[in-house]
């Protein structure tokens, strides 16, 4: 028989938390005693610990203490503390939070540096405001040249959208923290009789979030490098032209002094040293701030959406396994089938744990199955509350993002098709890819949340209700009536965040793109 796992939730006497920097140290192969020594006293995201019962099925004095249903650490014997264990970080937001802290959008919750960090946050927001104002003022005298206007509008719209999202995030920081804690608590609290399945869902969510973050940052980073290198390459060509026509006094004084964005300067664009070099560094800083602010806010929100959909995956598992093991089992060997949305093909095997079980195991099978159904209903209500709070925090920001992405995709595609300087094409092609991927992320993972919610009806129907009592069936009918209304996120109540919305927005971008081409051809 394969080893069985039980979830140890230490709430009263030992708070199991893991600091972000400690997580790389924790992996399979450590004993429970070693893991407790690592995580004791740390303060950060809550975790689950899955422990393997010792081989010898002999009760010690420590194993026979009073059980309070919370997994009291004093009831574990020395052999249990030496058993294998695994730590699973419930909600992993280390990388987005690290980058948000670097740009001034993730202030410490307490400490003497909080006030100083608030000043840094204000500085970052003012820099975004200054970049928008400088770009708008720099368009003076260029409004008659549509390609130049389109190039500036791309960055201006992105900057305004980022400024709105960053300000909204900073003002709602406490609510965001509370939402993260609620999602982590839900993933730790529910589906306790399927710990390995729950842990597998969380691990997959972490892996998918990490892939999403690295891909998005990678695409945006390539675009940022092209923005940096574009003026440098153009300056090399301009300097060769100046050297070949050194006697020509009609050459533009700005020749060889290119910048990555069109800006207004009080006394004209700097051309001498070191003023030009300082201006170039300042523009690069603005682009870096814009890149990090946009990408990290999006990856943070999308990561939360991934964990919200993971809650629904766990709930689907919970519904399918209501009647499984209700005879006091707890076998978790067939969790792979449950995770695929299929009920188990055979009843679970009873495994006698070397510790005294809670009083709930003395109840009849009908009572336990009814209690599990009620737990699923409570879990569903908690997920609804989490999604509603996410909707309240994100709705306005994502509506602005959808509008901005539609315009930016349109103008960037126009710039690419009308570019006179072909060396700028890699810059705007990668920029266009970044905007595509940014819009795609929200719609793809928002659609996944919707799909998992719609699957709840099927999971609830497959919970083994024909053999249950009348009370169970009445409760299930009420639950399924609510499950008919899917859970989803919207953009300001105008759009459902789904793949269909992604296609709709792309169609809108193409329509504006065709209109711009008609205006430019006149």
Short mmCIF file of C-alpha atoms in Angstrom, two decimals:
data_model
loop_
_atom_site.label_atom_id
_atom_site.label_comp_id
_atom_site.label_asym_id
_atom_site.label_seq_id
_atom_site.Cartn_x
_atom_site.Cartn_y
_atom_site.Cartn_z
CA UNK A 1 0.00 0.00 0.00
CA UNK A 2 1.38 3.44 -0.91
CA UNK A 3 2.05 5.87 1.94
CA UNK A 4 -0.91 7.99 2.93
CA UNK A 5 -0.73 11.69 3.56
CA UNK A 6 -2.59 13.80 6.06
CA UNK A 7 -2.71 17.57 6.25
CA UNK A 8 -1.25 19.10 9.36
CA UNK A 9 -2.73 22.54 10.07
CA UNK A 10 -1.08 24.04 13.11
CA UNK A 11 -3.15 27.05 14.08
CA UNK A 12 -3.01 27.55 17.82
CA UNK A 13 0.36 26.43 19.13
CA UNK A 14 2.52 26.79 16.01
CA UNK A 15 1.93 29.13 13.09
CA UNK A 16 3.42 27.58 9.99
CA UNK A 17 4.47 30.39 7.70
CA UNK A 18 7.24 30.57 5.18
CA UNK A 19 9.26 33.65 4.28
CA UNK A 20 9.79 34.07 0.56
CA UNK A 21 13.56 33.77 0.79
CA UNK A 22 13.28 30.50 2.72
CA UNK A 23 11.19 28.67 0.11
CA UNK A 24 14.12 27.56 -2.10
CA UNK A 25 15.46 25.66 0.92
CA UNK A 26 12.30 23.57 1.31
CA UNK A 27 11.81 20.57 -0.94
CA UNK A 28 11.01 16.89 -0.91
CA UNK A 29 13.25 14.67 1.16
CA UNK A 30 13.20 16.66 4.41
CA UNK A 31 11.73 15.26 7.58
CA UNK A 32 8.86 16.95 9.39
CA UNK A 33 11.22 17.93 12.21
CA UNK A 34 13.62 19.64 9.76
CA UNK A 35 10.81 21.52 8.02
CA UNK A 36 9.38 22.74 11.33
CA UNK A 37 12.83 24.00 12.30
CA UNK A 38 13.05 25.98 9.05
CA UNK A 39 9.64 27.61 9.01
CA UNK A 40 9.08 28.25 12.73
CA UNK A 41 8.90 31.94 13.48
CA UNK A 42 8.79 33.19 9.89
CA UNK A 43 6.11 35.63 8.74
CA UNK A 44 4.80 35.53 5.20
CA UNK A 45 2.45 33.48 3.04
CA UNK A 46 0.81 30.54 4.80
CA UNK A 47 1.64 27.01 3.74
CA UNK A 48 0.39 23.44 3.84
CA UNK A 49 2.57 20.66 5.25
CA UNK A 50 1.90 17.12 4.06
CA UNK A 51 3.40 14.43 6.31
CA UNK A 52 3.82 10.72 5.79
CA UNK A 53 2.83 8.46 8.71
CA UNK A 54 5.70 6.36 10.10
CA UNK A 55 6.02 2.77 8.94
CA UNK A 56 5.54 1.14 12.33
CA UNK A 57 1.86 1.16 13.19
CA UNK A 58 2.43 1.49 16.94
CA UNK A 59 0.94 4.23 19.10
CA UNK A 60 3.22 6.06 21.48
CA UNK A 61 2.17 8.10 24.48
CA UNK A 62 2.42 11.29 22.41
CA UNK A 63 0.12 9.79 19.77
CA UNK A 64 -2.73 9.17 22.18
CA UNK A 65 -3.31 12.70 23.45
CA UNK A 66 -6.58 14.59 23.17
CA UNK A 67 -7.40 15.52 19.60
CA UNK A 68 -8.94 18.92 18.99
CA UNK A 69 -9.35 18.46 15.23
CA UNK A 70 -6.63 21.00 14.53
CA UNK A 71 -3.62 18.71 14.37
CA UNK A 72 -2.00 19.64 17.69
CA UNK A 73 1.78 19.34 17.40
CA UNK A 74 2.09 17.92 20.94
CA UNK A 75 0.36 14.74 19.78
CA UNK A 76 3.13 13.78 17.35
CA UNK A 77 5.70 11.25 18.47
CA UNK A 78 9.43 11.20 17.64
CA UNK A 79 8.97 8.70 14.79
CA UNK A 80 6.32 10.94 13.23
CA UNK A 81 8.64 13.94 13.41
CA UNK A 82 11.25 11.94 11.49
CA UNK A 83 8.77 10.97 8.77
CA UNK A 84 9.03 12.43 5.29
CA UNK A 85 7.18 15.67 4.67
CA UNK A 86 6.60 18.24 1.97
CA UNK A 87 5.82 21.96 2.18
CA UNK A 88 3.55 23.61 -0.38
CA UNK A 89 3.40 27.42 -0.50
CA UNK A 90 -0.29 28.16 -1.02
CA UNK A 91 -0.16 31.48 -2.90
CA UNK A 92 3.23 32.31 -4.37
CA UNK A 93 3.51 35.99 -5.35
CA UNK A 94 7.19 36.42 -4.62
CA UNK A 95 8.35 37.57 -8.05
CA UNK A 96 5.55 40.07 -8.79
CA UNK A 97 5.85 41.50 -5.27
CA UNK A 98 9.63 41.80 -5.59
CA UNK A 99 9.32 43.76 -8.84
CA UNK A 100 6.47 45.88 -7.48
CA UNK A 101 8.64 46.75 -4.49
CA UNK A 102 11.45 47.80 -6.83
CA UNK A 103 9.25 50.39 -8.55
CA UNK A 104 7.55 51.69 -5.41
CA UNK A 105 4.21 49.88 -5.53
CA UNK A 106 4.63 47.32 -2.73
CA UNK A 107 5.20 49.19 0.51
CA UNK A 108 6.09 47.24 3.66
CA UNK A 109 3.12 46.78 5.96
CA UNK A 110 5.02 48.24 8.91
CA UNK A 111 8.42 49.56 9.88
CA UNK A 112 10.30 52.83 10.09
CA UNK A 113 10.95 52.91 6.33
CA UNK A 114 7.27 52.88 5.36
CA UNK A 115 7.02 56.69 5.27
CA UNK A 116 10.20 56.95 3.21
CA UNK A 117 8.90 54.28 0.86
CA UNK A 118 5.64 56.22 0.45
CA UNK A 119 7.72 59.13 -0.84
CA UNK A 120 9.36 56.75 -3.32
CA UNK A 121 5.90 55.60 -4.47
CA UNK A 122 4.86 59.20 -5.05
CA UNK A 123 8.10 59.80 -6.98
CA UNK A 124 7.39 56.85 -9.30
CA UNK A 125 3.85 58.03 -10.00
CA UNK A 126 5.04 61.59 -10.66
CA UNK A 127 7.60 60.24 -13.13
CA UNK A 128 4.81 58.56 -15.07
CA UNK A 129 2.87 61.84 -15.06
CA UNK A 130 5.94 63.75 -16.26
CA UNK A 131 6.52 61.29 -19.10
CA UNK A 132 2.92 61.62 -20.30
CA UNK A 133 3.03 65.44 -20.14
CA UNK A 134 6.39 65.54 -21.93
CA UNK A 135 5.21 63.30 -24.75
CA UNK A 136 1.97 65.22 -25.28
CA UNK A 137 3.83 68.53 -25.35
CA UNK A 138 6.42 67.06 -27.70
CA UNK A 139 3.74 66.46 -30.34
CA UNK A 140 3.42 70.21 -30.91
CA UNK A 141 4.36 70.87 -34.51
CA UNK A 142 4.01 67.22 -35.53
CA UNK A 143 0.23 66.81 -35.63
CA UNK A 144 0.21 66.93 -39.44
CA UNK A 145 2.43 63.83 -39.70
CA UNK A 146 0.22 60.86 -38.86
CA UNK A 147 3.00 58.21 -38.48
CA UNK A 148 4.81 60.40 -35.91
CA UNK A 149 1.55 61.00 -34.03
CA UNK A 150 0.78 57.28 -34.04
CA UNK A 151 4.24 56.47 -32.66
CA UNK A 152 3.82 58.89 -29.74
CA UNK A 153 0.21 57.89 -29.09
CA UNK A 154 1.30 54.28 -28.52
CA UNK A 155 3.56 55.26 -25.62
CA UNK A 156 1.21 57.95 -24.30
CA UNK A 157 -1.78 55.60 -24.10
CA UNK A 158 0.35 52.90 -22.46
CA UNK A 159 1.70 55.41 -19.93
CA UNK A 160 -1.76 56.76 -19.06
CA UNK A 161 -3.13 53.24 -18.63
CA UNK A 162 -0.19 52.25 -16.44
CA UNK A 163 -0.54 55.39 -14.34
CA UNK A 164 -4.23 54.65 -13.75
CA UNK A 165 -3.56 51.01 -12.80
CA UNK A 166 -0.61 51.90 -10.55
CA UNK A 167 -2.59 54.58 -8.69
CA UNK A 168 -5.56 52.26 -8.28
CA UNK A 169 -3.32 49.47 -7.01
CA UNK A 170 -1.59 51.73 -4.48
CA UNK A 171 -4.93 52.98 -3.13
CA UNK A 172 -6.36 49.44 -2.84
CA UNK A 173 -3.27 47.80 -1.38
CA UNK A 174 -4.96 46.73 1.88
CA UNK A 175 -7.84 45.15 0.02
CA UNK A 176 -5.39 43.32 -2.25
CA UNK A 177 -3.56 41.95 0.82
CA UNK A 178 -6.85 40.80 2.32
CA UNK A 179 -7.82 39.08 -0.94
CA UNK A 180 -4.49 37.22 -1.11
CA UNK A 181 -4.95 36.02 2.46
CA UNK A 182 -8.50 34.87 1.73
CA UNK A 183 -7.45 32.88 -1.35
CA UNK A 184 -4.61 31.27 0.60
CA UNK A 185 -6.94 30.42 3.49
CA UNK A 186 -9.50 28.83 1.15
CA UNK A 187 -6.90 26.66 -0.56
CA UNK A 188 -5.55 25.55 2.83
CA UNK A 189 -8.87 24.98 4.57
CA UNK A 190 -11.07 23.11 2.12
CA UNK A 191 -10.76 19.68 0.46
CA UNK A 192 -8.76 18.48 3.47
CA UNK A 193 -9.63 14.83 2.71
CA UNK A 194 -7.82 15.19 -0.65
CA UNK A 195 -4.53 16.78 0.44
CA UNK A 196 -2.41 15.37 -2.37
CA UNK A 197 -4.89 16.40 -5.04
CA UNK A 198 -5.14 19.86 -3.54
CA UNK A 199 -1.35 20.15 -3.34
CA UNK A 200 -1.05 19.06 -6.98
CA UNK A 201 -3.49 21.78 -8.08
CA UNK A 202 -1.53 24.41 -6.14
CA UNK A 203 1.79 23.22 -7.56
CA UNK A 204 0.44 23.38 -11.11
CA UNK A 205 -0.92 26.87 -10.47
CA UNK A 206 2.50 28.00 -9.25
CA UNK A 207 4.23 26.48 -12.28
CA UNK A 208 1.78 28.08 -14.73
CA UNK A 209 2.07 31.46 -13.02
CA UNK A 210 5.86 31.28 -13.18
CA UNK A 211 5.79 30.44 -16.88
CA UNK A 212 3.40 33.29 -17.52
CA UNK A 213 5.58 35.77 -15.61
CA UNK A 214 8.82 34.76 -17.31
CA UNK A 215 7.24 34.80 -20.77
CA UNK A 216 5.64 38.20 -20.33
CA UNK A 217 8.74 39.76 -18.78
CA UNK A 218 10.86 38.18 -21.52
CA UNK A 219 8.79 39.57 -24.41
CA UNK A 220 8.59 42.99 -22.79
CA UNK A 221 12.30 42.91 -21.98
CA UNK A 222 13.20 42.27 -25.62
CA UNK A 223 11.03 45.22 -26.68
CA UNK A 224 12.72 47.40 -24.04
CA UNK A 225 16.20 46.46 -25.32
CA UNK A 226 15.16 47.39 -28.87
CA UNK A 227 13.88 50.76 -27.61
CA UNK A 228 17.27 51.32 -25.98
CA UNK A 229 19.34 50.23 -28.97
CA UNK A 230 17.29 52.00 -31.67
CA UNK A 231 18.65 55.51 -31.01
CA UNK A 232 22.19 54.18 -30.58
CA UNK A 233 22.15 52.44 -33.96
CA UNK A 234 20.61 55.51 -35.61
CA UNK A 235 23.25 57.75 -34.02
CA UNK A 236 26.02 55.61 -35.54
CA UNK A 237 24.51 56.03 -39.01
CA UNK A 238 23.98 59.77 -38.50
CA UNK A 239 27.55 60.29 -37.34
CA UNK A 240 28.85 58.58 -40.48
CA UNK A 241 26.67 60.92 -42.54
CA UNK A 242 27.99 63.95 -40.65
CA UNK A 243 31.56 62.82 -41.16
CA UNK A 244 30.97 62.42 -44.90
CA UNK A 245 29.40 65.88 -45.16
CA UNK A 246 31.42 67.77 -42.58
CA UNK A 247 31.53 70.93 -44.71
CA UNK A 248 27.75 71.07 -45.10
CA UNK A 249 26.43 73.74 -42.72
CA UNK A 250 22.78 72.91 -43.41
CA UNK A 251 22.85 69.62 -41.53
CA UNK A 252 20.26 69.22 -38.79
CA UNK A 253 21.91 69.91 -35.40
CA UNK A 254 19.89 67.03 -33.94
CA UNK A 255 21.55 64.62 -36.34
CA UNK A 256 23.24 61.94 -34.26
CA UNK A 257 21.29 62.95 -31.15
CA UNK A 258 18.29 60.60 -31.28
CA UNK A 259 16.15 59.60 -28.30
CA UNK A 260 13.78 56.66 -27.78
CA UNK A 261 10.68 58.88 -27.50
CA UNK A 262 9.53 62.27 -28.74
CA UNK A 263 9.58 64.75 -25.83
CA UNK A 264 9.25 68.46 -25.16
CA UNK A 265 12.30 70.22 -23.73
CA UNK A 266 12.20 73.73 -22.18
CA UNK A 267 15.27 74.92 -24.14
CA UNK A 268 15.13 72.46 -26.98
CA UNK A 269 16.43 68.93 -27.12
CA UNK A 270 19.93 68.69 -25.62
CA UNK A 271 22.68 68.08 -28.16
CA UNK A 272 25.90 68.78 -26.29
CA UNK A 273 27.72 66.58 -23.80
CA UNK A 274 26.86 65.64 -21.12
CA UNK A 275 23.33 67.05 -21.47
CA UNK A 276 22.42 64.66 -24.28
CA UNK A 277 23.79 61.65 -22.41
CA UNK A 278 21.83 62.60 -19.29
CA UNK A 279 18.67 63.06 -21.38
CA UNK A 280 19.20 59.63 -22.93
CA UNK A 281 19.60 58.04 -19.48
CA UNK A 282 16.45 59.83 -18.27
CA UNK A 283 14.41 58.54 -21.22
CA UNK A 284 15.74 55.02 -20.59
CA UNK A 285 14.67 55.30 -16.95
CA UNK A 286 11.17 56.34 -17.98
CA UNK A 287 10.93 53.40 -20.38
CA UNK A 288 12.19 51.00 -17.70
CA UNK A 289 9.65 52.36 -15.19
CA UNK A 290 6.88 52.03 -17.77
CA UNK A 291 7.93 48.47 -18.63
CA UNK A 292 8.16 47.28 -15.02
CA UNK A 293 4.97 49.04 -13.91
CA UNK A 294 2.95 47.58 -16.77
CA UNK A 295 4.33 44.04 -16.68
CA UNK A 296 4.43 43.54 -12.91
CA UNK A 297 0.92 44.86 -12.28
CA UNK A 298 -0.46 42.62 -15.02
CA UNK A 299 1.44 39.55 -13.84
CA UNK A 300 0.31 40.17 -10.26
CA UNK A 301 -3.36 40.37 -11.23
CA UNK A 302 -3.18 37.43 -13.65
CA UNK A 303 -1.44 35.31 -11.01
CA UNK A 304 -4.32 36.01 -8.65
CA UNK A 305 -6.77 34.99 -11.38
CA UNK A 306 -4.83 31.73 -11.80
CA UNK A 307 -5.17 30.99 -8.08
CA UNK A 308 -8.86 31.89 -8.16
CA UNK A 309 -9.42 29.34 -10.93
CA UNK A 310 -7.36 26.86 -8.87
CA UNK A 311 -9.89 27.26 -6.07
CA UNK A 312 -12.60 26.19 -8.50
CA UNK A 313 -10.49 23.21 -9.61
CA UNK A 314 -10.16 22.15 -5.99
CA UNK A 315 -13.91 22.62 -5.55
CA UNK A 316 -14.58 20.39 -8.57
CA UNK A 317 -12.40 17.73 -6.94
CA UNK A 318 -14.26 18.21 -3.68
CA UNK A 319 -17.65 17.72 -5.32
CA UNK A 320 -16.57 14.59 -7.18
CA UNK A 321 -15.11 13.02 -4.05
CA UNK A 322 -18.01 13.71 -1.68
CA UNK A 323 -19.13 10.09 -1.53
CA UNK A 324 -15.65 8.60 -1.89
CA UNK A 325 -14.10 7.41 1.33
CA UNK A 326 -17.11 8.45 3.37
CA UNK A 327 -16.78 5.16 5.21
CA UNK A 328 -13.78 6.60 7.04
CA UNK A 329 -11.16 6.01 4.37
CA UNK A 330 -8.96 8.76 3.15
CA UNK A 331 -7.01 7.02 0.41
CA UNK A 332 -5.57 9.56 -1.97
CA UNK A 333 -4.11 7.21 -4.55
CA UNK A 334 -6.65 8.00 -7.27
CA UNK A 335 -6.47 11.77 -7.09
CA UNK A 336 -5.15 11.95 -10.63
CA UNK A 337 -8.54 10.72 -11.84
CA UNK A 338 -10.38 13.23 -9.72
CA UNK A 339 -8.23 16.08 -11.01
CA UNK A 340 -9.22 15.13 -14.54
CA UNK A 341 -12.87 15.58 -13.66
CA UNK A 342 -13.74 11.86 -13.47
CA UNK A 343 -15.15 10.12 -10.41
CA UNK A 344 -13.19 7.32 -8.80
CA UNK A 345 -13.81 3.86 -10.16
CA UNK A 346 -13.49 2.05 -6.88
CA UNK A 347 -14.13 2.87 -3.22
CA UNK A 348 -11.25 4.05 -1.12
CA UNK A 349 -9.37 1.66 1.12
CA UNK A 350 -9.53 2.21 4.84
CA UNK A 351 -6.16 3.28 6.21
CA UNK A 352 -5.67 3.11 9.94
CA UNK A 353 -3.71 6.15 11.01
CA UNK A 354 -1.40 5.86 14.04
CA UNK A 355 -3.15 8.80 15.67
CA UNK A 356 -6.59 9.11 17.14
CA UNK A 357 -9.03 10.47 14.59
CA UNK A 358 -11.48 13.33 15.26
CA UNK A 359 -14.94 12.57 16.49
CA UNK A 360 -16.34 13.18 12.99
CA UNK A 361 -15.10 9.75 11.95
CA UNK A 362 -17.51 8.14 14.38
CA UNK A 363 -20.47 9.47 12.41
CA UNK A 364 -22.44 7.51 9.87
CA UNK A 365 -21.53 7.58 6.21
CA UNK A 366 -24.68 9.56 5.36
CA UNK A 367 -23.79 12.24 7.91
CA UNK A 368 -20.24 12.52 6.61
CA UNK A 369 -21.32 12.83 2.99
CA UNK A 370 -23.86 15.50 3.93
CA UNK A 371 -21.20 17.39 5.88
CA UNK A 372 -18.87 17.24 2.88
CA UNK A 373 -21.61 18.63 0.65
CA UNK A 374 -22.17 21.48 3.10
CA UNK A 375 -18.43 22.10 3.12
CA UNK A 376 -18.48 22.30 -0.69
CA UNK A 377 -21.30 24.83 -0.53
CA UNK A 378 -19.39 26.94 1.98
CA UNK A 379 -16.29 26.68 -0.22
CA UNK A 380 -18.32 27.84 -3.22
CA UNK A 381 -19.61 30.82 -1.26
CA UNK A 382 -16.05 31.74 -0.28
CA UNK A 383 -14.94 31.53 -3.91
CA UNK A 384 -17.83 33.81 -4.93
CA UNK A 385 -16.76 36.33 -2.29
CA UNK A 386 -13.16 36.18 -3.53
CA UNK A 387 -14.16 36.67 -7.17
CA UNK A 388 -16.51 39.52 -6.26
CA UNK A 389 -13.70 41.25 -4.37
CA UNK A 390 -11.33 40.69 -7.29
CA UNK A 391 -13.96 42.15 -9.59
CA UNK A 392 -14.29 45.21 -7.38
CA UNK A 393 -10.51 45.75 -7.32
CA UNK A 394 -9.73 44.94 -10.94
CA UNK A 395 -12.82 45.88 -12.95
CA UNK A 396 -12.03 49.53 -13.70
CA UNK A 397 -8.33 48.84 -14.30
CA UNK A 398 -8.97 46.06 -16.76
CA UNK A 399 -11.58 48.11 -18.63
CA UNK A 400 -8.98 50.86 -19.09
CA UNK A 401 -6.47 48.17 -20.10
CA UNK A 402 -8.81 46.74 -22.73
CA UNK A 403 -9.44 50.18 -24.24
CA UNK A 404 -5.74 51.05 -24.16
CA UNK A 405 -4.68 47.72 -25.66
CA UNK A 406 -7.18 48.11 -28.50
CA UNK A 407 -5.80 51.54 -29.38
CA UNK A 408 -2.14 50.61 -28.92
CA UNK A 409 -2.44 47.48 -31.08
CA UNK A 410 -4.14 49.58 -33.76
CA UNK A 411 -1.55 52.40 -33.73
CA UNK A 412 1.44 50.06 -33.44
CA UNK A 413 0.29 48.02 -36.41
CA UNK A 414 -0.15 51.28 -38.33
CA UNK A 415 3.38 52.40 -37.42
CA UNK A 416 4.80 49.06 -38.58
CA UNK A 417 3.05 49.20 -41.96
CA UNK A 418 3.97 52.87 -42.62
CA UNK A 419 7.48 52.94 -41.11
CA UNK A 420 9.95 54.92 -43.23
CA UNK A 421 12.91 53.77 -41.16
CA UNK A 422 12.98 49.99 -41.38
CA UNK A 423 15.45 49.64 -38.51
CA UNK A 424 12.64 50.57 -36.12
CA UNK A 425 10.56 47.58 -37.21
CA UNK A 426 11.99 45.12 -34.62
CA UNK A 427 11.22 47.62 -31.86
CA UNK A 428 7.57 48.02 -32.75
CA UNK A 429 7.04 44.38 -33.72
CA UNK A 430 8.17 43.25 -30.25
CA UNK A 431 6.13 46.09 -28.70
CA UNK A 432 3.07 44.87 -30.62
CA UNK A 433 3.74 41.30 -29.44
CA UNK A 434 3.87 42.57 -25.84
CA UNK A 435 0.50 44.29 -26.21
CA UNK A 436 -1.01 41.18 -27.81
CA UNK A 437 0.27 38.95 -25.01
CA UNK A 438 -0.87 41.38 -22.31
CA UNK A 439 -4.41 41.36 -23.63
CA UNK A 440 -4.30 37.61 -24.23
CA UNK A 441 -3.26 36.84 -20.62
CA UNK A 442 -6.32 38.42 -19.07
CA UNK A 443 -8.71 36.86 -21.55
CA UNK A 444 -7.15 33.37 -21.47
CA UNK A 445 -6.99 32.96 -17.71
CA UNK A 446 -10.29 34.80 -17.20
CA UNK A 447 -11.87 32.27 -19.56
CA UNK A 448 -10.30 29.46 -17.54
CA UNK A 449 -12.00 30.81 -14.42
CA UNK A 450 -15.32 30.86 -16.27
CA UNK A 451 -14.82 27.31 -17.64
CA UNK A 452 -14.00 25.86 -14.22
CA UNK A 453 -17.08 27.55 -12.80
CA UNK A 454 -19.30 26.07 -15.51
CA UNK A 455 -17.86 22.62 -14.82
CA UNK A 456 -19.12 22.74 -11.22
CA UNK A 457 -22.62 21.63 -12.28
CA UNK A 458 -21.27 18.44 -13.83
CA UNK A 459 -19.02 17.76 -10.84
CA UNK A 460 -21.87 18.25 -8.39
CA UNK A 461 -24.14 15.98 -10.45
CA UNK A 462 -21.47 13.27 -10.38
CA UNK A 463 -21.08 13.26 -6.61
CA UNK A 464 -22.93 9.95 -6.14
CA UNK A 465 -26.28 11.41 -5.09
CA UNK A 466 -28.55 8.46 -6.16
CA UNK A 467 -27.54 6.46 -3.12
CA UNK A 468 -27.71 9.37 -0.69
CA UNK A 469 -30.54 10.29 1.64
CA UNK A 470 -33.41 12.67 1.01
CA UNK A 471 -31.79 15.47 3.01
CA UNK A 472 -28.61 15.23 0.96
CA UNK A 473 -30.57 15.34 -2.30
CA UNK A 474 -32.58 18.39 -1.22
CA UNK A 475 -29.41 20.25 -0.29
CA UNK A 476 -27.80 19.25 -3.58
CA UNK A 477 -30.76 20.58 -5.59
CA UNK A 478 -30.45 23.97 -3.91
CA UNK A 479 -26.69 24.01 -4.52
CA UNK A 480 -27.07 23.10 -8.20
CA UNK A 481 -29.60 25.89 -8.68
CA UNK A 482 -26.87 28.35 -7.64
CA UNK A 483 -24.21 26.57 -9.68
CA UNK A 484 -26.19 27.32 -12.84
CA UNK A 485 -24.93 30.90 -12.60
CA UNK A 486 -21.25 30.81 -13.58
CA UNK A 487 -18.61 32.85 -11.81
CA UNK A 488 -16.67 35.25 -14.02
CA UNK A 489 -14.75 38.51 -14.02
CA UNK A 490 -15.85 41.48 -16.12
CA UNK A 491 -14.27 44.66 -17.40
CA UNK A 492 -16.46 47.37 -15.90
CA UNK A 493 -19.55 45.18 -16.43
CA UNK A 494 -19.17 45.78 -20.19
CA UNK A 495 -17.16 42.70 -21.18
CA UNK A 496 -16.78 39.24 -19.75
CA UNK A 497 -13.10 38.41 -19.50
CA UNK A 498 -13.00 35.49 -21.92
CA UNK A 499 -11.49 34.34 -25.19
CA UNK A 500 -14.50 35.65 -27.09
CA UNK A 501 -13.75 39.12 -25.71
CA UNK A 502 -10.14 38.79 -26.91
CA UNK A 503 -11.34 38.19 -30.47
CA UNK A 504 -13.86 41.03 -30.17
CA UNK A 505 -11.13 43.48 -29.12
CA UNK A 506 -8.84 42.38 -31.93
CA UNK A 507 -11.66 42.97 -34.41
CA UNK A 508 -12.06 46.46 -32.98
CA UNK A 509 -8.33 47.13 -33.34
CA UNK A 510 -8.40 46.04 -36.98
CA UNK A 511 -11.34 48.36 -37.70
CA UNK A 512 -9.45 51.37 -36.29
CA UNK A 513 -6.33 50.26 -38.16
CA UNK A 514 -8.21 50.25 -41.49
CA UNK A 515 -9.64 53.70 -40.71
CA UNK A 516 -6.16 55.11 -40.01
CA UNK A 517 -4.87 53.76 -43.32
CA UNK A 518 -7.72 55.45 -45.17
CA UNK A 519 -6.96 58.77 -43.44
CA UNK A 520 -3.23 58.47 -44.19
CA UNK A 521 -3.80 57.69 -47.88
CA UNK A 522 -5.80 60.88 -48.48
#
